[in-house]
GROMACS .gro file of C-alpha atoms in nm:
model
  258
    1MET     CA    1  22.866   6.828 -15.144
    2SER     CA    2  23.094   7.024 -15.357
    3THR     CA    3  22.953   7.255 -15.614
    4SER     CA    4  23.226   7.145 -15.850
    5THR     CA    5  23.201   6.843 -16.073
    6THR     CA    6  23.496   6.668 -15.900
    7THR     CA    7  23.444   6.403 -15.639
    8ALA     CA    8  23.534   6.451 -15.274
    9HIS     CA    9  23.830   6.218 -15.314
   10GLU     CA   10  23.957   6.405 -15.619
   11ARG     CA   11  23.940   6.731 -15.426
   12LEU     CA   12  24.170   6.600 -15.164
   13SER     CA   13  24.474   6.789 -15.185
   14ALA     CA   14  24.267   6.886 -14.885
   15TYR     CA   15  24.487   6.829 -14.579
   16ASP     CA   16  24.830   6.978 -14.600
   17TRP     CA   17  24.985   6.674 -14.430
   18LEU     CA   18  24.800   6.378 -14.578
   19THR     CA   19  24.642   6.249 -14.895
   20PRO     CA   20  24.310   6.090 -14.781
   21SER     CA   21  24.187   5.769 -14.925
   22PRO     CA   22  23.841   5.691 -15.071
   23GLU     CA   23  23.763   5.513 -14.742
   24GLU     CA   24  23.757   5.855 -14.578
   25THR     CA   25  23.488   6.001 -14.802
   26ILE     CA   26  23.199   6.124 -14.595
   27GLY     CA   27  22.865   6.188 -14.753
   28TRP     CA   28  22.702   6.359 -14.453
   29ASP     CA   29  22.837   6.520 -14.138
   30VAL     CA   30  22.544   6.574 -13.901
   31ASP     CA   31  22.733   6.807 -13.658
   32VAL     CA   32  22.828   7.142 -13.824
   33LEU     CA   33  22.781   7.495 -13.691
   34TYR     CA   34  22.872   7.844 -13.798
   35GLY     CA   35  22.874   8.182 -13.626
   36ALA     CA   36  22.995   8.308 -13.289
   37TRP     CA   37  23.044   8.074 -12.995
   38PRO     CA   38  23.160   8.276 -12.695
   39ARG     CA   39  23.276   7.973 -12.491
   40HIS     CA   40  23.526   7.896 -12.767
   41HIS     CA   41  23.620   8.265 -12.803
   42ARG     CA   42  23.579   8.223 -13.177
   43ASP     CA   43  23.351   8.345 -13.454
   44PHE     CA   44  23.341   8.128 -13.766
   45PRO     CA   45  23.164   8.290 -14.060
   46LEU     CA   46  22.974   8.060 -14.291
   47ALA     CA   47  23.233   8.117 -14.564
   48GLU     CA   48  23.509   7.989 -14.340
   49VAL     CA   49  23.316   7.674 -14.252
   50ARG     CA   50  23.243   7.606 -14.616
   51ARG     CA   51  23.611   7.645 -14.696
   52ARG     CA   52  23.706   7.395 -14.428
   53LEU     CA   53  23.453   7.140 -14.555
   54ASP     CA   54  23.560   7.192 -14.914
   55ARG     CA   55  23.919   7.102 -14.813
   56SER     CA   56  23.802   6.788 -14.635
   57PRO     CA   57  23.659   6.453 -14.741
   58VAL     CA   58  23.314   6.566 -14.626
   59SER     CA   59  23.074   6.625 -14.913
   60GLY     CA   60  22.757   6.730 -14.735
   61ALA     CA   61  22.654   6.847 -14.388
   62LEU     CA   62  22.359   6.933 -14.161
   63ALA     CA   63  22.428   7.283 -14.029
   64LEU     CA   64  22.281   7.576 -13.837
   65SER     CA   65  22.373   7.923 -13.719
   66THR     CA   66  22.476   7.954 -13.354
   67ARG     CA   67  22.247   8.254 -13.324
   68GLY     CA   68  21.959   8.007 -13.273
   69PRO     CA   69  22.075   7.819 -12.964
   70LEU     CA   70  22.273   8.101 -12.804
   71PHE     CA   71  22.077   8.423 -12.869
   72ASP     CA   72  21.737   8.395 -13.045
   73ASP     CA   73  21.584   8.078 -13.185
   74GLY     CA   74  21.344   8.251 -13.420
   75ALA     CA   75  21.603   8.483 -13.568
   76GLY     CA   76  21.855   8.200 -13.574
   77ASN     CA   77  21.623   7.973 -13.772
   78GLU     CA   78  21.549   8.254 -14.021
   79GLU     CA   79  21.924   8.314 -14.058
   80THR     CA   80  22.001   7.947 -14.112
   81LEU     CA   81  21.733   7.912 -14.379
   82ARG     CA   82  21.837   8.230 -14.555
   83ASP     CA   83  22.213   8.169 -14.544
   84LEU     CA   84  22.201   7.805 -14.650
   85ALA     CA   85  21.958   7.864 -14.937
   86ASP     CA   86  22.260   7.921 -15.162
   87CYS     CA   87  22.474   7.638 -15.014
   88PRO     CA   88  22.388   7.316 -15.192
   89GLU     CA   89  22.625   7.116 -14.976
   90LEU     CA   90  22.452   7.221 -14.654
   91LEU     CA   91  22.110   7.126 -14.525
   92PRO     CA   92  21.952   7.352 -14.267
   93VAL     CA   93  21.887   7.228 -13.909
   94GLY     CA   94  21.635   7.407 -13.686
   95THR     CA   95  21.643   7.469 -13.313
   96ILE     CA   96  21.401   7.576 -13.040
   97ASP     CA   97  21.485   7.745 -12.711
   98VAL     CA   98  21.349   7.494 -12.459
   99ARG     CA   99  21.342   7.772 -12.196
  100ASP     CA  100  21.069   7.949 -12.396
  101ALA     CA  101  20.858   7.650 -12.507
  102LEU     CA  102  20.542   7.862 -12.531
  103THR     CA  103  20.663   7.969 -12.875
  104ALA     CA  104  20.769   7.619 -12.984
  105GLU     CA  105  20.459   7.514 -13.172
  106GLY     CA  106  20.461   7.807 -13.411
  107ARG     CA  107  20.835   7.783 -13.468
  108LEU     CA  108  20.820   7.415 -13.539
  109ASP     CA  109  20.538   7.471 -13.786
  110GLU     CA  110  20.755   7.727 -13.963
  111LEU     CA  111  21.043   7.480 -13.979
  112THR     CA  112  20.840   7.191 -14.109
  113ALA     CA  113  20.677   7.420 -14.367
  114ALA     CA  114  21.028   7.508 -14.483
  115GLY     CA  115  21.110   7.140 -14.522
  116VAL     CA  116  21.346   7.122 -14.225
  117ARG     CA  117  21.375   6.758 -14.119
  118PHE     CA  118  21.620   6.787 -13.824
  119LEU     CA  119  21.581   6.969 -13.494
  120ARG     CA  120  21.895   7.023 -13.283
  121VAL     CA  121  21.829   7.025 -12.906
  122PHE     CA  122  22.081   7.232 -12.699
  123THR     CA  123  22.015   7.117 -12.346
  124VAL     CA  124  22.364   7.200 -12.218
  125GLU     CA  125  22.365   7.565 -12.326
  126GLN     CA  126  22.001   7.608 -12.228
  127ALA     CA  127  22.034   7.425 -11.895
  128ALA     CA  128  21.743   7.190 -11.957
  129ASP     CA  129  21.695   6.868 -11.764
  130PRO     CA  130  21.491   6.583 -11.919
  131GLY     CA  131  21.215   6.641 -11.667
  132PHE     CA  132  21.173   7.012 -11.731
  133PRO     CA  133  20.829   7.101 -11.879
  134GLY     CA  134  20.981   7.305 -12.160
  135TYR     CA  135  21.203   7.025 -12.271
  136ARG     CA  136  20.921   6.774 -12.272
  137ARG     CA  137  20.695   7.015 -12.462
  138VAL     CA  138  20.952   7.077 -12.737
  139VAL     CA  139  21.038   6.708 -12.777
  140ASP     CA  140  20.667   6.612 -12.786
  141LEU     CA  141  20.591   6.862 -13.062
  142ALA     CA  142  20.899   6.770 -13.263
  143LEU     CA  143  20.819   6.397 -13.254
  144ASP     CA  144  20.459   6.464 -13.342
  145ARG     CA  145  20.591   6.631 -13.658
  146GLY     CA  146  20.820   6.332 -13.737
  147MET     CA  147  21.141   6.535 -13.691
  148VAL     CA  148  21.476   6.379 -13.622
  149LEU     CA  149  21.636   6.502 -13.298
  150LEU     CA  150  22.006   6.593 -13.301
  151HIS     CA  151  22.051   6.575 -12.925
  152ASP     CA  152  22.335   6.701 -12.707
  153GLY     CA  153  22.404   6.595 -12.347
  154ASP     CA  154  22.449   6.263 -12.171
  155PRO     CA  155  22.247   5.991 -12.341
  156ARG     CA  156  22.215   5.812 -12.007
  157ARG     CA  157  21.993   6.102 -11.884
  158TYR     CA  158  21.807   6.194 -12.206
  159GLY     CA  159  21.780   5.850 -12.364
  160PRO     CA  160  21.537   5.678 -12.127
  161PRO     CA  161  21.258   5.939 -12.159
  162LEU     CA  162  21.281   5.905 -12.537
  163MET     CA  163  21.250   5.527 -12.539
  164ASN     CA  164  20.932   5.348 -12.653
  165ARG     CA  165  20.819   5.648 -12.861
  166GLY     CA  166  20.943   5.544 -13.203
  167ALA     CA  167  21.182   5.840 -13.199
  168ASP     CA  168  21.467   5.900 -13.439
  169VAL     CA  169  21.742   6.049 -13.220
  170VAL     CA  170  22.108   6.117 -13.299
  171PHE     CA  171  22.310   6.161 -12.980
  172LEU     CA  172  22.590   6.405 -13.042
  173ASP     CA  173  22.793   6.383 -12.719
  174LEU     CA  174  22.833   6.016 -12.640
  175HIS     CA  175  23.178   5.950 -12.497
  176ALA     CA  176  23.348   5.618 -12.548
  177TYR     CA  177  23.337   5.559 -12.171
  178LEU     CA  178  22.958   5.561 -12.178
  179LEU     CA  179  22.923   5.338 -12.479
  180ALA     CA  180  22.786   5.035 -12.298
  181ASP     CA  181  22.483   5.228 -12.169
  182PHE     CA  182  22.403   5.350 -12.517
  183LEU     CA  183  22.430   4.999 -12.657
  184LEU     CA  184  22.184   4.873 -12.401
  185MET     CA  185  21.933   5.131 -12.514
  186ALA     CA  186  22.005   5.084 -12.882
  187ARG     CA  187  21.920   4.711 -12.857
  188GLU     CA  188  21.562   4.815 -12.787
  189GLU     CA  189  21.547   5.139 -12.993
  190PRO     CA  190  21.607   5.110 -13.368
  191GLY     CA  191  21.586   5.491 -13.399
  192PHE     CA  192  21.868   5.564 -13.155
  193ARG     CA  193  22.195   5.664 -13.323
  194VAL     CA  194  22.521   5.813 -13.208
  195THR     CA  195  22.787   6.013 -13.390
  196THR     CA  196  23.147   5.900 -13.426
  197ARG     CA  197  23.283   6.225 -13.277
  198MET     CA  198  23.366   6.112 -12.922
  199LEU     CA  199  23.398   5.738 -12.985
  200SER     CA  200  23.777   5.754 -12.969
  201GLY     CA  201  23.833   5.426 -12.791
  202PRO     CA  202  24.044   5.175 -12.987
  203ASP     CA  203  23.742   4.953 -13.060
  204SER     CA  204  23.444   5.185 -13.010
  205LEU     CA  205  23.317   5.189 -13.369
  206GLU     CA  206  23.368   4.813 -13.391
  207ARG     CA  207  23.176   4.755 -13.068
  208VAL     CA  208  22.876   4.945 -13.201
  209VAL     CA  209  22.877   4.759 -13.534
  210ASP     CA  210  22.922   4.420 -13.368
  211SER     CA  211  22.666   4.481 -13.090
  212VAL     CA  212  22.376   4.661 -13.259
  213GLY     CA  213  22.480   4.719 -13.621
  214ALA     CA  214  22.617   5.002 -13.831
  215ARG     CA  215  22.273   5.163 -13.868
  216HIS     CA  216  22.320   5.308 -13.518
  217LEU     CA  217  22.625   5.512 -13.618
  218VAL     CA  218  22.654   5.836 -13.821
  219PHE     CA  219  22.947   6.066 -13.885
  220GLY     CA  220  22.967   6.387 -13.686
  221SER     CA  221  23.262   6.621 -13.644
  222ARG     CA  222  23.147   6.946 -13.480
  223THR     CA  223  23.316   7.144 -13.749
  224PRO     CA  224  23.459   7.412 -13.716
  225PHE     CA  225  23.529   7.368 -13.341
  226MET     CA  226  23.700   7.034 -13.388
  227ASP     CA  227  23.941   6.902 -13.648
  228ILE     CA  228  23.779   6.676 -13.904
  229SER     CA  229  24.084   6.469 -13.994
  230PRO     CA  230  24.120   6.249 -13.684
  231LEU     CA  231  23.756   6.151 -13.721
  232THR     CA  232  23.777   6.059 -14.087
  233LEU     CA  233  24.093   5.866 -14.020
  234ARG     CA  234  23.926   5.680 -13.734
  235LEU     CA  235  23.659   5.565 -13.970
  236ARG     CA  236  23.905   5.486 -14.242
  237TYR     CA  237  24.098   5.243 -14.019
  238ALA     CA  238  23.806   5.092 -13.831
  239ASP     CA  239  23.799   4.714 -13.855
  240ILE     CA  240  23.458   4.701 -14.019
  241SER     CA  241  23.327   4.610 -14.366
  242ASP     CA  242  23.322   4.856 -14.651
  243ASP     CA  243  22.936   4.838 -14.649
  244ASP     CA  244  22.928   4.930 -14.281
  245ARG     CA  245  23.171   5.215 -14.343
  246ALA     CA  246  22.954   5.345 -14.627
  247ALA     CA  247  22.641   5.328 -14.407
  248ILE     CA  248  22.808   5.529 -14.128
  249ALA     CA  249  22.953   5.787 -14.368
  250THR     CA  250  22.650   5.839 -14.589
  251LYS     CA  251  22.365   5.595 -14.616
  252ASN     CA  252  22.225   5.611 -14.265
  253VAL     CA  253  22.169   5.985 -14.292
  254GLU     CA  254  22.018   5.948 -14.638
  255GLU     CA  255  21.766   5.711 -14.490
  256LEU     CA  256  21.669   5.974 -14.236
  257LEU     CA  257  21.635   6.228 -14.516
  258ALA     CA  258  21.413   6.001 -14.726
   0.00000   0.00000   0.00000
């Protein structure tokens, strides 16, 4: 959220090429990073990420430093908590290196003591399969503490082991081509959610809302590595009700934060 007294819509001189509408206002973006990411050959300081968000219709975000998943989870979590302490529009997300799960219990205790509600699982960068002992250990400990998982990777592989556990999971990498498999799982799992980021099919958002309800969708952009505007426009023009749009943009994440 902005530190100013103006609303997100009022701030929108935002894009240089478009004046966004109130229907594009996003309360919470669950997929925001800052720092270096060698695969992208880019380094985005926190100040640059905040500037991008401030020029967008996104008011608040769940964020973490890339130091955690790529270099050192303990130091990364400390950096995220320290850096975001002065950023009222950003809530810190923790992470654990699943390749070194022997340290997970202590790190998760530190995160929960700091009030961190979300744990981001980087199975792609850390080459973790759902059957690996370290992955299972980290997931077990996080769910025992009631944390919400922000989960990368293919939901067809990671979803089934998380079923029947009462887990709150937000899948970050669901492609529109794989939507049917997610919907089959979501019919049985009220805690399974997916971000809007890769649901670029002409009726993907509508299929989720019609099949299992808007509560299974949340907004995610992967700022700063992807452009926010196509994603907010996709939500703006989706053929869904205003209540469903508001749930996807804001209310579903607020329920997870409650």
